Each structure stands twice: as structure tokens, then as C-alpha cells.
Amino acid sequence: MMSSQITLQVNGECCTCPPHTLLPTLLEQLGLNLRMVAVEYNGEILHRQFWSQTLVQEGDRLEIVTIVGGG
């Protein structure tokens, strides 16, 4: 049987998810608050309006930065 997972890098760590996973779904699976993160996708800042149409692919590199509010 074929593997039903793809492998990508998230903040330098290997991560697996099902094929055809949308970026917001992956972020939620990682336990992240979507309103509090910024995403660099394969070396480019990915603007939030494109998240819902971005399917993560085998070998993608994501850098996810949590935005910390404070005063």
C-alpha cells in the first residue's frame, strides 16, 4: 500500500501530514492559533489571504513564527 502521508519541514523539523492538506488545516493540527502566526513558505512570506488555497506539498519548507502580543 502506498504511504498516505507526505513529509515536509516545519521550523527545521520533519513533519508529516496527509496529501492535499490545506495550510490552515496543518497549522490547526500543529495546535497553532491561526490569528497569532506568520508563515514563511519555501522561503517567501505567505500572505494570509493565500493560506486557504495553499496545499502543502511533499518537501515543502515552512517557517512558522508566533506573534507575541505584549506591552
Protein backbone atom coordinates (compact mmCIF):
# COMPACT_ATOMS: atom_id res chain seq x y z
CA MET A 1 0.00 0.00 0.00
CA MET A 2 1.22 3.49 -0.82
CA SER A 3 2.11 5.80 2.02
CA SER A 4 -0.77 8.13 2.76
CA GLN A 5 1.49 10.79 4.28
CA ILE A 6 3.73 13.47 2.83
CA THR A 7 6.83 14.78 4.58
CA LEU A 8 7.68 18.45 4.92
CA GLN A 9 9.82 20.62 7.18
CA VAL A 10 8.27 22.85 9.80
CA ASN A 11 10.76 25.13 11.59
CA GLY A 12 13.55 22.73 10.63
CA GLU A 13 11.78 19.61 11.95
CA CYS A 14 10.34 16.83 9.82
CA CYS A 15 6.56 16.78 9.90
CA THR A 16 4.07 14.51 8.15
CA CYS A 17 0.50 15.13 7.08
CA PRO A 18 -1.98 13.66 4.61
CA PRO A 19 -1.66 14.69 0.95
CA HIS A 20 -3.91 17.57 -0.14
CA THR A 21 -3.76 19.21 3.30
CA LEU A 22 -4.52 22.93 3.23
CA LEU A 23 -2.14 25.18 5.13
CA PRO A 24 -4.73 26.34 7.74
CA THR A 25 -5.59 22.69 8.47
CA LEU A 26 -1.92 21.85 9.03
CA LEU A 27 -1.48 24.85 11.34
CA GLU A 28 -4.52 23.77 13.37
CA GLN A 29 -3.18 20.20 13.57
CA LEU A 30 0.04 21.66 14.97
CA GLY A 31 -2.03 23.35 17.68
CA LEU A 32 -1.41 26.87 16.46
CA ASN A 33 -3.75 29.84 16.73
CA LEU A 34 -4.16 30.99 13.13
CA ARG A 35 -4.56 34.61 14.17
CA MET A 36 -1.25 34.58 16.02
CA VAL A 37 1.19 33.17 13.45
CA ALA A 38 3.06 34.33 10.36
CA VAL A 39 4.17 31.78 7.77
CA GLU A 40 7.19 31.67 5.50
CA TYR A 41 6.51 29.12 2.77
CA ASN A 42 9.53 27.82 0.83
CA GLY A 43 11.46 31.00 1.59
CA GLU A 44 8.67 33.51 0.89
CA ILE A 45 6.36 35.22 3.35
CA LEU A 46 2.93 33.85 2.53
CA HIS A 47 0.22 36.45 2.95
CA ARG A 48 -2.76 35.31 4.98
CA GLN A 49 -5.25 35.75 2.11
CA PHE A 50 -3.50 32.91 0.25
CA TRP A 51 -3.46 30.41 3.13
CA SER A 52 -6.86 28.88 2.38
CA GLN A 53 -5.81 27.99 -1.18
CA THR A 54 -2.33 26.71 -0.33
CA LEU A 55 -1.96 22.93 -0.35
CA VAL A 56 1.20 21.77 1.38
CA GLN A 57 3.34 19.51 -0.81
CA GLU A 58 5.99 16.85 -0.28
CA GLY A 59 9.28 18.55 0.59
CA ASP A 60 7.83 21.99 1.41
CA ARG A 61 9.70 24.11 3.96
CA LEU A 62 7.63 26.14 6.38
CA GLU A 63 8.90 28.57 8.97
CA ILE A 64 6.14 29.47 11.40
CA VAL A 65 6.57 32.43 13.72
CA THR A 66 4.21 33.00 16.62
CA ILE A 67 3.29 36.64 17.07
CA VAL A 68 3.53 37.58 20.72
CA GLY A 69 1.43 40.45 21.93
CA GLY A 70 2.69 42.43 24.84
CA GLY A 71 3.07 45.79 26.37
